[in-house]
C-alpha positions as a printed NumPy array, in Angstrom:
array([[ 64.786, 163.073,  78.602],
       [ 63.306, 159.584,  77.404],
       [ 59.739, 159.514,  77.275],
       [ 57.303, 156.493,  76.296],
       [ 53.829, 157.514,  75.532],
       [ 50.966, 155.762,  74.123],
       [ 47.021, 156.279,  74.418],
       [ 47.139, 154.894,  78.111],
       [ 50.43 , 155.275,  79.408],
       [ 53.296, 157.731,  79.787],
       [ 56.628, 156.766,  81.409],
       [ 59.348, 159.484,  81.975],
       [ 62.686, 157.944,  82.396],
       [ 65.701, 159.371,  84.327],
       [ 67.873, 161.299,  82.239],
       [ 71.492, 161.982,  83.627],
       [ 72.986, 161.087,  87.002],
       [ 70.404, 162.024,  89.939],
       [ 73.185, 163.355,  91.799],
       [ 74.004, 165.981,  89.305],
       [ 70.805, 166.738,  87.751],
       [ 68.261, 165.655,  90.291],
       [ 65.46 , 163.145,  90.006],
       [ 63.628, 163.725,  86.668],
       [ 62.355, 160.454,  86.006],
       [ 62.004, 156.661,  86.893],
       [ 64.355, 153.912,  86.297],
       [ 63.532, 150.727,  84.411],
       [ 63.32 , 148.974,  87.8  ],
       [ 60.673, 151.172,  88.863],
       [ 58.575, 150.028,  85.957],
       [ 59.115, 146.64 ,  86.555],
       [ 58.29 , 146.99 ,  90.369],
       [ 55.034, 148.73 ,  89.354],
       [ 54.064, 145.697,  86.901],
       [ 55.253, 143.164,  89.655],
       [ 52.783, 145.155,  92.004],
       [ 49.84 , 144.785,  89.704],
       [ 50.427, 140.996,  89.014],
       [ 50.693, 140.346,  92.676],
       [ 47.457, 141.862,  93.196],
       [ 45.909, 139.654,  90.583],
       [ 47.388, 136.729,  92.27 ],
       [ 46.081, 137.662,  95.509],
       [ 42.522, 137.218,  94.483],
       [ 40.413, 135.4  ,  91.778],
       [ 42.735, 136.336,  88.911],
       [ 45.481, 134.228,  89.914],
       [ 46.888, 131.884,  87.221],
       [ 49.97 , 129.955,  86.013],
       [ 50.53 , 132.687,  83.248],
       [ 50.73 , 135.616,  85.932],
       [ 53.178, 133.445,  88.041],
       [ 55.431, 132.745,  84.97 ],
       [ 55.379, 136.609,  84.113],
       [ 56.384, 137.247,  87.863],
       [ 59.479, 134.855,  87.541],
       [ 60.652, 136.516,  84.51 ],
       [ 60.224, 139.9  ,  85.943],
       [ 62.078, 138.861,  89.003],
       [ 65.016, 137.464,  86.406],
       [ 64.883, 141.123,  84.838],
       [ 65.251, 142.622,  88.258],
       [ 68.074, 140.391,  89.2  ],
       [ 69.879, 141.122,  85.791],
       [ 69.512, 144.864,  86.18 ],
       [ 70.657, 144.711,  89.841],
       [ 73.679, 142.796,  88.764],
       [ 74.482, 145.468,  85.917],
       [ 74.277, 148.117,  88.567],
       [ 76.625, 146.245,  90.787],
       [ 79.185, 145.843,  88.041],
       [ 78.845, 149.719,  87.104],
       [ 79.362, 150.504,  90.731],
       [ 82.559, 148.281,  90.974],
       [ 83.797, 149.834,  87.874],
       [ 83.294, 153.367,  88.739],
       [ 80.725, 154.029,  86.006],
       [ 77.567, 154.83 ,  87.754],
       [ 76.423, 158.22 ,  86.251],
       [ 78.678, 157.836,  83.367],
       [ 77.543, 156.999,  79.789],
       [ 80.28 , 154.29 ,  79.375],
       [ 79.844, 150.633,  78.557],
       [ 80.828, 148.299,  81.638],
       [ 82.733, 145.275,  81.325],
       [ 81.134, 141.802,  81.837],
       [ 83.123, 139.284,  84.243]])
């Protein structure tokens, strides 16, 4: 199990294929989604700023990259396997 922990945060990442071992943690995408939600909250009130907008833009790019990775792994039959996928 992969756990990242510091004074104010603890993240438990999924270990193994959820279809085989069940859900035992979150995905990287879940962490990004939580950060995006917090920044959108800031942007919706008096804490809106250009830097938050830039961070949101880059987090969206990160989500798109991870979605592309997942699609490639699905197309190559590698979901749930610890094998490297081939890039197009």
